[in-house]
PDB file of C-alpha atoms in Angstrom:
ATOM      1  CA  MET A   7      -0.266   9.792 -35.644  1.00 65.00           C
ATOM      2  CA  ASP A   8      -1.360   6.729 -34.763  1.00 87.00           C
ATOM      3  CA  ILE A   9      -4.644   7.181 -32.419  1.00 91.00           C
ATOM      4  CA  LEU A  10      -3.723   3.811 -30.251  1.00 94.00           C
ATOM      5  CA  LEU A  11      -0.333   5.219 -29.396  1.00 94.00           C
ATOM      6  CA  ILE A  12      -2.137   8.221 -27.856  1.00 95.00           C
ATOM      7  CA  ILE A  13      -4.398   6.001 -26.215  1.00 96.00           C
ATOM      8  CA  LEU A  14      -2.116   4.081 -24.484  1.00 96.00           C
ATOM      9  CA  THR A  15       0.461   7.269 -23.950  1.00 96.00           C
ATOM     10  CA  ALA A  16      -2.995   8.433 -21.555  1.00 97.00           C
ATOM     11  CA  ILE A  17      -3.447   5.225 -20.223  1.00 97.00           C
ATOM     12  CA  ALA A  18       0.234   5.218 -18.844  1.00 97.00           C
ATOM     13  CA  ALA A  19       0.458   8.386 -17.681  1.00 97.00           C
ATOM     14  CA  GLY A  20      -2.828   8.600 -16.177  1.00 96.00           C
ATOM     15  CA  VAL A  21      -2.795   5.361 -13.956  1.00 97.00           C
ATOM     16  CA  THR A  22       0.950   6.099 -13.178  1.00 97.00           C
ATOM     17  CA  THR A  23      -0.568   9.553 -11.527  1.00 96.00           C
ATOM     18  CA  TYR A  24      -3.351   7.920 -10.406  1.00 96.00           C
ATOM     19  CA  PHE A  25      -1.051   5.323  -8.646  1.00 96.00           C
ATOM     20  CA  ILE A  26       1.219   7.601  -7.174  1.00 96.00           C
ATOM     21  CA  ALA A  27      -1.244   9.830  -5.415  1.00 95.00           C
ATOM     22  CA  ASN A  28      -3.406   7.304  -4.315  1.00 93.00           C
ATOM     23  CA  ASN A  29      -1.417   4.012  -3.658  1.00 93.00           C
ATOM     24  CA  LEU A  30       1.845   5.769  -2.913  1.00 94.00           C
ATOM     25  CA  LYS A  31      -0.090   8.568  -1.019  1.00 92.00           C
ATOM     26  CA  LYS A  32       2.207  11.357  -2.509  1.00 93.00           C
ATOM     27  CA  GLY A  33      -0.986  13.972  -3.367  1.00 92.00           C
ATOM     28  CA  ALA A  34      -1.865  14.811  -6.325  1.00 93.00           C
ATOM     29  CA  VAL A  35      -0.216  17.507  -7.418  1.00 94.00           C
ATOM     30  CA  LEU A  36       3.455  15.923  -7.120  1.00 95.00           C
ATOM     31  CA  ALA A  37       1.845  12.757  -9.128  1.00 96.00           C
ATOM     32  CA  SER A  38       0.723  14.997 -11.334  1.00 95.00           C
ATOM     33  CA  ALA A  39       3.735  17.361 -11.601  1.00 96.00           C
ATOM     34  CA  SER A  40       6.207  14.329 -11.914  1.00 96.00           C
ATOM     35  CA  VAL A  41       4.214  12.845 -14.360  1.00 97.00           C
ATOM     36  CA  THR A  42       4.424  16.010 -16.564  1.00 96.00           C
ATOM     37  CA  LEU A  43       8.040  16.495 -15.685  1.00 96.00           C
ATOM     38  CA  ALA A  44       9.402  12.975 -16.335  1.00 96.00           C
ATOM     39  CA  SER A  45       6.971  13.025 -20.035  1.00 96.00           C
ATOM     40  CA  GLY A  46       8.241  16.492 -21.020  1.00 95.00           C
ATOM     41  CA  ILE A  47      12.082  15.303 -20.717  1.00 95.00           C
ATOM     42  CA  ILE A  48      11.980  11.587 -21.852  1.00 95.00           C
ATOM     43  CA  PHE A  49       9.416  11.759 -24.653  1.00 94.00           C
ATOM     44  CA  PRO A  50      10.824  14.600 -26.884  1.00 93.00           C
ATOM     45  CA  TYR A  51      14.561  12.370 -26.359  1.00 93.00           C
ATOM     46  CA  PHE A  52      13.636   9.418 -26.609  1.00 92.00           C
ATOM     47  CA  PHE A  53      11.261   9.950 -29.507  1.00 91.00           C
ATOM     48  CA  PRO A  54      12.287  12.859 -31.670  1.00 90.00           C
ATOM     49  CA  THR A  55       9.297  12.756 -34.151  1.00 91.00           C
ATOM     50  CA  THR A  56       6.541  12.190 -32.535  1.00 91.00           C
ATOM     51  CA  GLY A  57       7.568  13.131 -28.448  1.00 92.00           C
ATOM     52  CA  SER A  58       6.486  16.287 -28.558  1.00 92.00           C
ATOM     53  CA  THR A  59       3.030  15.439 -29.085  1.00 93.00           C
ATOM     54  CA  LEU A  60       3.176  12.136 -27.045  1.00 94.00           C
ATOM     55  CA  MET A  61       4.626  14.753 -23.975  1.00 95.00           C
ATOM     56  CA  VAL A  62       1.130  16.868 -24.287  1.00 94.00           C
ATOM     57  CA  VAL A  63      -0.949  13.734 -24.299  1.00 95.00           C
ATOM     58  CA  ALA A  64       0.803  12.280 -20.678  1.00 96.00           C
ATOM     59  CA  ALA A  65       0.484  15.550 -19.794  1.00 95.00           C
ATOM     60  CA  CYS A  66      -3.265  16.129 -20.609  1.00 95.00           C
ATOM     61  CA  ALA A  67      -3.636  12.073 -18.975  1.00 96.00           C
ATOM     62  CA  SER A  68      -1.642  13.359 -16.037  1.00 95.00           C
ATOM     63  CA  TYR A  69      -4.297  16.065 -15.138  1.00 94.00           C
ATOM     64  CA  GLY A  70      -6.880  13.352 -15.025  1.00 94.00           C
ATOM     65  CA  GLY A  71      -5.008  10.874 -12.897  1.00 94.00           C
ATOM     66  CA  MET A  72      -5.356  13.816  -9.979  1.00 93.00           C
ATOM     67  CA  VAL A  73      -8.961  12.667  -9.844  1.00 93.00           C
ATOM     68  CA  SER A  74     -10.094  11.946  -6.167  1.00 91.00           C
ATOM     69  CA  ARG A  75     -10.611   8.312  -5.347  1.00 92.00           C
ATOM     70  CA  LYS A  76     -14.214   8.818  -4.437  1.00 91.00           C
ATOM     71  CA  ASN A  77     -14.875   9.559  -8.245  1.00 90.00           C
ATOM     72  CA  ALA A  78     -12.202   7.021  -8.957  1.00 92.00           C
ATOM     73  CA  PRO A  79     -12.490   4.170  -7.054  1.00 93.00           C
ATOM     74  CA  THR A  80     -10.428   1.652  -8.937  1.00 94.00           C
ATOM     75  CA  ILE A  81      -7.447   1.212 -11.582  1.00 95.00           C
ATOM     76  CA  LEU A  82      -9.937   0.558 -13.707  1.00 95.00           C
ATOM     77  CA  ASP A  83     -11.947   4.138 -13.334  1.00 95.00           C
ATOM     78  CA  MET A  84      -8.435   5.742 -14.198  1.00 96.00           C
ATOM     79  CA  VAL A  85      -8.114   3.655 -17.428  1.00 97.00           C
ATOM     80  CA  MET A  86     -11.251   4.087 -18.919  1.00 96.00           C
ATOM     81  CA  ILE A  87     -10.986   7.858 -18.083  1.00 96.00           C
ATOM     82  CA  SER A  88      -7.596   7.725 -19.500  1.00 96.00           C
ATOM     83  CA  ALA A  89      -8.813   6.050 -22.824  1.00 97.00           C
ATOM     84  CA  ILE A  90     -11.618   8.958 -22.697  1.00 96.00           C
ATOM     85  CA  ILE A  91      -8.634  11.405 -22.988  1.00 96.00           C
ATOM     86  CA  GLY A  92      -6.543   9.878 -25.022  1.00 96.00           C
ATOM     87  CA  LEU A  93      -9.793  10.218 -27.813  1.00 95.00           C
ATOM     88  CA  LEU A  94     -10.857  13.478 -26.543  1.00 95.00           C
ATOM     89  CA  PHE A  95      -6.919  14.959 -26.995  1.00 94.00           C
ATOM     90  CA  SER A  96      -7.316  13.318 -30.923  1.00 93.00           C
ATOM     91  CA  ILE A  97     -10.391  14.624 -31.583  1.00 91.00           C
ATOM     92  CA  THR A  98      -9.817  18.332 -30.525  1.00 89.00           C
ATOM     93  CA  ALA A  99      -6.040  18.640 -31.705  1.00 82.00           C
ATOM     94  CA  THR A 100      -6.845  21.652 -32.861  1.00 82.00           C
ATOM     95  CA  SER A 101      -9.157  23.071 -31.140  1.00 81.00           C
ATOM     96  CA  TYR A 102      -8.124  26.543 -28.732  1.00 79.00           C
ATOM     97  CA  ALA A 103      -4.725  25.159 -29.058  1.00 81.00           C
ATOM     98  CA  GLY A 104      -2.272  27.799 -27.070  1.00 81.00           C
ATOM     99  CA  VAL A 105      -4.827  28.781 -24.239  1.00 84.00           C
ATOM    100  CA  GLY A 106      -3.060  27.781 -20.973  1.00 81.00           C
ATOM    101  CA  GLY A 107      -6.067  24.784 -19.404  1.00 84.00           C
ATOM    102  CA  ARG A 108      -6.524  23.279 -22.581  1.00 89.00           C
ATOM    103  CA  LEU A 109      -5.429  20.228 -21.900  1.00 92.00           C
ATOM    104  CA  GLY A 110      -6.925  20.103 -17.943  1.00 91.00           C
ATOM    105  CA  THR A 111     -10.815  20.784 -19.534  1.00 91.00           C
ATOM    106  CA  ILE A 112     -10.244  18.175 -21.684  1.00 93.00           C
ATOM    107  CA  ALA A 113      -9.020  15.758 -18.496  1.00 94.00           C
ATOM    108  CA  ALA A 114     -12.192  17.138 -16.771  1.00 92.00           C
ATOM    109  CA  ILE A 115     -14.521  16.764 -19.881  1.00 93.00           C
ATOM    110  CA  SER A 116     -13.538  12.978 -19.851  1.00 95.00           C
ATOM    111  CA  CYS A 117     -13.853  12.457 -15.931  1.00 94.00           C
ATOM    112  CA  PHE A 118     -17.597  13.824 -16.187  1.00 93.00           C
ATOM    113  CA  ALA A 119     -18.081  11.398 -19.051  1.00 95.00           C
ATOM    114  CA  TRP A 120     -17.197   8.287 -17.314  1.00 95.00           C
ATOM    115  CA  LEU A 121     -18.836   9.462 -14.002  1.00 93.00           C
ATOM    116  CA  GLY A 122     -21.954   9.672 -16.584  1.00 94.00           C
ATOM    117  CA  VAL A 123     -21.078   6.441 -17.632  1.00 94.00           C
ATOM    118  CA  LYS A 124     -20.933   4.978 -14.657  1.00 91.00           C
ATOM    119  CA  ASN A 125     -24.035   6.519 -12.748  1.00 90.00           C
ATOM    120  CA  SER A 126     -26.364   5.981 -16.701  1.00 91.00           C
ATOM    121  CA  ALA A 127     -25.335   1.706 -16.375  1.00 90.00           C
ATOM    122  CA  LYS A 128     -26.077   2.188 -12.305  1.00 88.00           C
ATOM    123  CA  ALA A 129     -29.391   3.808 -13.265  1.00 89.00           C
ATOM    124  CA  ALA A 130     -30.222   1.393 -15.418  1.00 88.00           C
ATOM    125  CA  SER A 131     -29.371  -1.881 -13.121  1.00 85.00           C
ATOM    126  CA  ARG A 132     -31.582  -0.190 -10.430  1.00 86.00           C
ATOM    127  CA  ALA A 133     -34.387   0.154 -13.295  1.00 85.00           C
ATOM    128  CA  ARG A 134     -34.326  -3.618 -14.533  1.00 83.00           C
ATOM    129  CA  LYS A 135     -34.290  -4.440 -10.945  1.00 80.00           C
ATOM    130  CA  SER A 136     -37.143  -2.713  -9.878  1.00 79.00           C
ATOM    131  CA  ASP A 137     -38.711  -3.682 -12.853  1.00 77.00           C
ATOM    132  CA  PHE A 138     -38.236  -7.744 -12.587  1.00 74.00           C
ATOM    133  CA  LEU A 139     -39.300  -7.025  -8.737  1.00 72.00           C
ATOM    134  CA  SER A 140     -42.563  -5.491  -9.696  1.00 73.00           C
ATOM    135  CA  LYS A 141     -43.050  -8.660 -12.380  1.00 71.00           C
ATOM    136  CA  SER A 142     -42.362 -10.941  -9.319  1.00 71.00           C
ATOM    137  CA  VAL A 143     -44.589  -9.528  -6.959  1.00 70.00           C
ATOM    138  CA  GLY A 144     -47.210  -9.646 -10.077  1.00 68.00           C
ATOM    139  CA  ILE A 145     -46.909 -13.648 -10.905  1.00 65.00           C
ATOM    140  CA  TRP A 146     -47.582 -13.924  -7.193  1.00 62.00           C
ATOM    141  CA  GLN A 147     -50.720 -12.226  -6.645  1.00 59.00           C
TER     142      GLN A 147
ATOM    143  CA  MET B   1     -13.780  46.985   5.065  1.00 57.00           C
ATOM    144  CA  THR B   2     -11.921  43.308   6.263  1.00 65.00           C
ATOM    145  CA  VAL B   3      -9.279  41.974   3.735  1.00 69.00           C
ATOM    146  CA  ASP B   4      -9.129  38.111   4.370  1.00 84.00           C
ATOM    147  CA  LYS B   5      -4.943  37.732   4.430  1.00 86.00           C
ATOM    148  CA  ARG B   6      -5.774  33.673   2.950  1.00 88.00           C
ATOM    149  CA  LYS B   7      -7.488  35.407  -0.167  1.00 90.00           C
ATOM    150  CA  LEU B   8      -4.911  37.870  -0.795  1.00 92.00           C
ATOM    151  CA  GLU B   9      -2.139  34.773  -0.139  1.00 92.00           C
ATOM    152  CA  ILE B  10      -4.383  33.140  -2.962  1.00 93.00           C
ATOM    153  CA  LEU B  11      -4.423  35.774  -5.261  1.00 94.00           C
ATOM    154  CA  ALA B  12      -0.331  36.966  -4.986  1.00 95.00           C
ATOM    155  CA  LEU B  13       0.356  32.918  -5.355  1.00 95.00           C
ATOM    156  CA  ALA B  14      -1.793  32.537  -8.069  1.00 95.00           C
ATOM    157  CA  THR B  15      -0.181  35.655 -10.222  1.00 96.00           C
ATOM    158  CA  GLY B  16       3.382  34.617  -8.877  1.00 96.00           C
ATOM    159  CA  SER B  17       3.502  31.195 -10.343  1.00 96.00           C
ATOM    160  CA  THR B  18       1.732  32.029 -13.679  1.00 96.00           C
ATOM    161  CA  ALA B  19       4.552  34.723 -14.387  1.00 96.00           C
ATOM    162  CA  LEU B  20       7.038  32.101 -13.467  1.00 96.00           C
ATOM    163  CA  THR B  21       5.848  29.336 -15.820  1.00 96.00           C
ATOM    164  CA  TRP B  22       5.397  32.175 -18.470  1.00 96.00           C
ATOM    165  CA  ILE B  23       8.915  33.353 -17.740  1.00 96.00           C
ATOM    166  CA  LEU B  24      10.346  29.449 -18.120  1.00 96.00           C
ATOM    167  CA  ASN B  25       7.901  28.566 -20.603  1.00 95.00           C
ATOM    168  CA  HIS B  26       8.779  31.489 -23.124  1.00 95.00           C
ATOM    169  CA  HIS B  27      12.072  33.407 -22.101  1.00 94.00           C
ATOM    170  CA  LEU B  28      14.174  30.347 -20.846  1.00 95.00           C
ATOM    171  CA  GLY B  29      12.621  28.040 -23.776  1.00 93.00           C
ATOM    172  CA  LEU B  30      11.768  25.082 -21.338  1.00 95.00           C
ATOM    173  CA  GLY B  31       8.763  24.639 -23.267  1.00 94.00           C
ATOM    174  CA  PRO B  32       5.376  24.514 -21.271  1.00 94.00           C
ATOM    175  CA  ILE B  33       5.027  20.682 -20.170  1.00 95.00           C
ATOM    176  CA  VAL B  34       8.565  21.130 -18.358  1.00 96.00           C
ATOM    177  CA  ALA B  35       7.611  24.556 -17.049  1.00 96.00           C
ATOM    178  CA  ASN B  36       4.433  23.187 -15.402  1.00 95.00           C
ATOM    179  CA  GLY B  37       5.907  19.984 -14.446  1.00 95.00           C
ATOM    180  CA  LEU B  38       8.686  22.075 -12.370  1.00 96.00           C
ATOM    181  CA  ILE B  39       6.408  24.735 -10.977  1.00 96.00           C
ATOM    182  CA  GLY B  40       3.984  21.534  -9.624  1.00 95.00           C
ATOM    183  CA  VAL B  41       7.135  20.026  -8.290  1.00 96.00           C
ATOM    184  CA  LEU B  42       8.394  22.617  -6.833  1.00 96.00           C
ATOM    185  CA  ALA B  43       5.072  23.537  -4.858  1.00 95.00           C
ATOM    186  CA  ALA B  44       4.445  20.250  -3.560  1.00 95.00           C
ATOM    187  CA  PHE B  45       8.018  20.465  -1.840  1.00 94.00           C
ATOM    188  CA  LEU B  46       7.804  23.369  -0.669  1.00 94.00           C
ATOM    189  CA  MET B  47       4.081  24.448   0.068  1.00 92.00           C
ATOM    190  CA  PRO B  48       1.343  22.273   2.327  1.00 88.00           C
ATOM    191  CA  GLY B  49      -1.486  20.701  -0.258  1.00 80.00           C
ATOM    192  CA  ALA B  50      -3.805  23.063  -0.730  1.00 86.00           C
ATOM    193  CA  LEU B  51      -1.555  26.030  -1.874  1.00 91.00           C
ATOM    194  CA  ALA B  52       0.599  23.738  -3.921  1.00 93.00           C
ATOM    195  CA  GLY B  53      -2.857  23.087  -5.527  1.00 92.00           C
ATOM    196  CA  VAL B  54      -3.150  26.783  -6.263  1.00 93.00           C
ATOM    197  CA  ALA B  55       0.192  27.085  -7.536  1.00 95.00           C
ATOM    198  CA  TYR B  56      -0.104  24.056  -9.659  1.00 94.00           C
ATOM    199  CA  THR B  57      -3.336  25.496 -11.278  1.00 92.00           C
ATOM    200  CA  SER B  58      -2.218  28.799 -12.145  1.00 93.00           C
ATOM    201  CA  SER B  59       0.443  27.711 -13.162  1.00 94.00           C
ATOM    202  CA  PHE B  60      -1.570  26.198 -16.469  1.00 93.00           C
ATOM    203  CA  VAL B  61      -2.229  29.691 -17.381  1.00 94.00           C
ATOM    204  CA  GLY B  62       1.277  30.470 -17.837  1.00 94.00           C
ATOM    205  CA  MET B  63       1.541  27.044 -20.415  1.00 94.00           C
ATOM    206  CA  SER B  64       0.079  29.471 -22.516  1.00 93.00           C
ATOM    207  CA  SER B  65       1.223  30.270 -25.965  1.00 92.00           C
ATOM    208  CA  LEU B  66       2.818  33.802 -27.129  1.00 93.00           C
ATOM    209  CA  ALA B  67      -0.774  34.435 -28.989  1.00 90.00           C
ATOM    210  CA  VAL B  68      -3.017  34.284 -26.149  1.00 90.00           C
ATOM    211  CA  LEU B  69      -0.271  36.234 -24.001  1.00 91.00           C
ATOM    212  CA  PRO B  70       1.705  37.884 -25.347  1.00 91.00           C
ATOM    213  CA  SER B  71       3.677  39.628 -22.495  1.00 92.00           C
ATOM    214  CA  LEU B  72       4.546  39.119 -18.839  1.00 94.00           C
ATOM    215  CA  MET B  73       2.103  41.902 -17.858  1.00 94.00           C
ATOM    216  CA  LEU B  74      -0.948  40.144 -19.684  1.00 93.00           C
ATOM    217  CA  ALA B  75       0.654  36.657 -17.787  1.00 94.00           C
ATOM    218  CA  LEU B  76       0.417  38.568 -14.263  1.00 95.00           C
ATOM    219  CA  MET B  77      -3.305  39.344 -15.517  1.00 94.00           C
ATOM    220  CA  GLY B  78      -4.106  35.768 -16.212  1.00 94.00           C
ATOM    221  CA  GLY B  79      -2.523  34.656 -12.936  1.00 95.00           C
ATOM    222  CA  LEU B  80      -5.153  37.504 -11.300  1.00 95.00           C
ATOM    223  CA  PHE B  81      -7.786  36.281 -13.107  1.00 94.00           C
ATOM    224  CA  ALA B  82      -6.380  32.371 -12.766  1.00 94.00           C
ATOM    225  CA  GLY B  83      -6.758  33.125  -8.308  1.00 94.00           C
ATOM    226  CA  LEU B  84     -10.225  34.772  -8.744  1.00 94.00           C
ATOM    227  CA  VAL B  85     -11.576  31.660  -9.886  1.00 92.00           C
ATOM    228  CA  ILE B  86      -9.805  29.660  -7.621  1.00 92.00           C
ATOM    229  CA  ILE B  87     -11.463  31.337  -4.865  1.00 91.00           C
ATOM    230  CA  THR B  88     -14.663  31.588  -5.935  1.00 90.00           C
ATOM    231  CA  THR B  89     -14.724  28.352  -6.770  1.00 86.00           C
ATOM    232  CA  THR B  90     -12.951  26.043  -4.472  1.00 79.00           C
ATOM    233  CA  GLU B  91     -16.061  24.072  -3.898  1.00 75.00           C
ATOM    234  CA  ILE B  92     -17.227  23.248  -7.456  1.00 76.00           C
ATOM    235  CA  TYR B  93     -16.281  20.064  -8.695  1.00 73.00           C
ATOM    236  CA  ALA B  94     -13.374  19.301  -6.246  1.00 75.00           C
ATOM    237  CA  GLY B  95     -12.146  15.746  -6.636  1.00 75.00           C
ATOM    238  CA  ILE B  96     -12.335  15.491 -10.295  1.00 79.00           C
ATOM    239  CA  GLY B  97      -9.379  15.580 -12.290  1.00 76.00           C
ATOM    240  CA  GLY B  98      -8.767  18.594 -14.758  1.00 79.00           C
ATOM    241  CA  LYS B  99     -10.613  21.025 -12.590  1.00 84.00           C
ATOM    242  CA  GLY B 100      -7.503  23.120 -12.309  1.00 86.00           C
ATOM    243  CA  GLY B 101      -6.736  23.008 -15.867  1.00 87.00           C
ATOM    244  CA  THR B 102     -10.775  24.020 -16.659  1.00 88.00           C
ATOM    245  CA  THR B 103     -10.483  27.097 -13.947  1.00 88.00           C
ATOM    246  CA  ALA B 104      -7.083  28.107 -15.614  1.00 90.00           C
ATOM    247  CA  ALA B 105      -8.650  27.959 -19.205  1.00 89.00           C
ATOM    248  CA  ALA B 106     -11.515  30.581 -18.232  1.00 90.00           C
ATOM    249  CA  ALA B 107      -8.744  32.628 -16.425  1.00 91.00           C
ATOM    250  CA  ALA B 108      -6.757  32.372 -19.696  1.00 90.00           C
ATOM    251  CA  LEU B 109      -9.723  32.846 -22.193  1.00 90.00           C
ATOM    252  CA  VAL B 110     -10.679  35.784 -20.325  1.00 92.00           C
ATOM    253  CA  THR B 111      -7.402  37.560 -20.197  1.00 91.00           C
ATOM    254  CA  ARG B 112      -7.388  36.860 -24.028  1.00 90.00           C
ATOM    255  CA  ALA B 113     -10.626  38.706 -24.436  1.00 91.00           C
ATOM    256  CA  ILE B 114      -9.780  41.722 -22.183  1.00 90.00           C
ATOM    257  CA  SER B 115      -6.440  42.181 -24.088  1.00 86.00           C
ATOM    258  CA  GLY B 116      -8.075  41.576 -27.636  1.00 86.00           C
ATOM    259  CA  PHE B 117     -10.658  44.224 -26.443  1.00 85.00           C
ATOM    260  CA  LEU B 118      -7.818  46.641 -25.323  1.00 80.00           C
ATOM    261  CA  GLY B 119      -6.324  46.499 -28.657  1.00 70.00           C
TER     262      GLY B 119
END
């Protein structure tokens, strides 16, 4: 299946879950469960050929959407986490198939990956600033 | 020895939630996604936040295929393991999306390993 379609589905489901949980303040469980239930009914009905895969992708991203606001403060964070979920889902389609919790594990790995990228970027930025300051002080001395 | 009532509640809820999801999934033929969604929505409406989280997390174990959890008895065992993992890892990685699924995957894999060992 088209990987772009999988990533777009993941982004839509992840962001919807995040929005229901944090902006509408309905809680992570209700947000994820309602997105999962809706995707399980809607996708196979409207997309008979691809729906069975897309509903699983949406459920997987909805588990990622349960991330707390502390770890993903903005919708952009959620978009990036969901995109990683879509990508990982495509890569690991055959791994541990049939094991309950596989989708949540993909979601958790994606969250950690995005937090890692963010923290690395922050650390690199701090290092550049301190390097710039030390050089500036050197010039004045 | 004292028995913590809260922990017993979690174990019972996890076991029940997994078994119910497994029945909805395999016996009623709703499939894992709809079964999990239904249990999650019901739990969110009927239970306080923390217990709803326990029910939703353990329902992930019930999403396992028949190749992993071939009988209701093994589903009950998987739910019990999920409850134990939830109790022992409450504060680890709180707020990470997918933590519940990882917990469930651990419980499902342990159950599969034990059932494979016992034949």
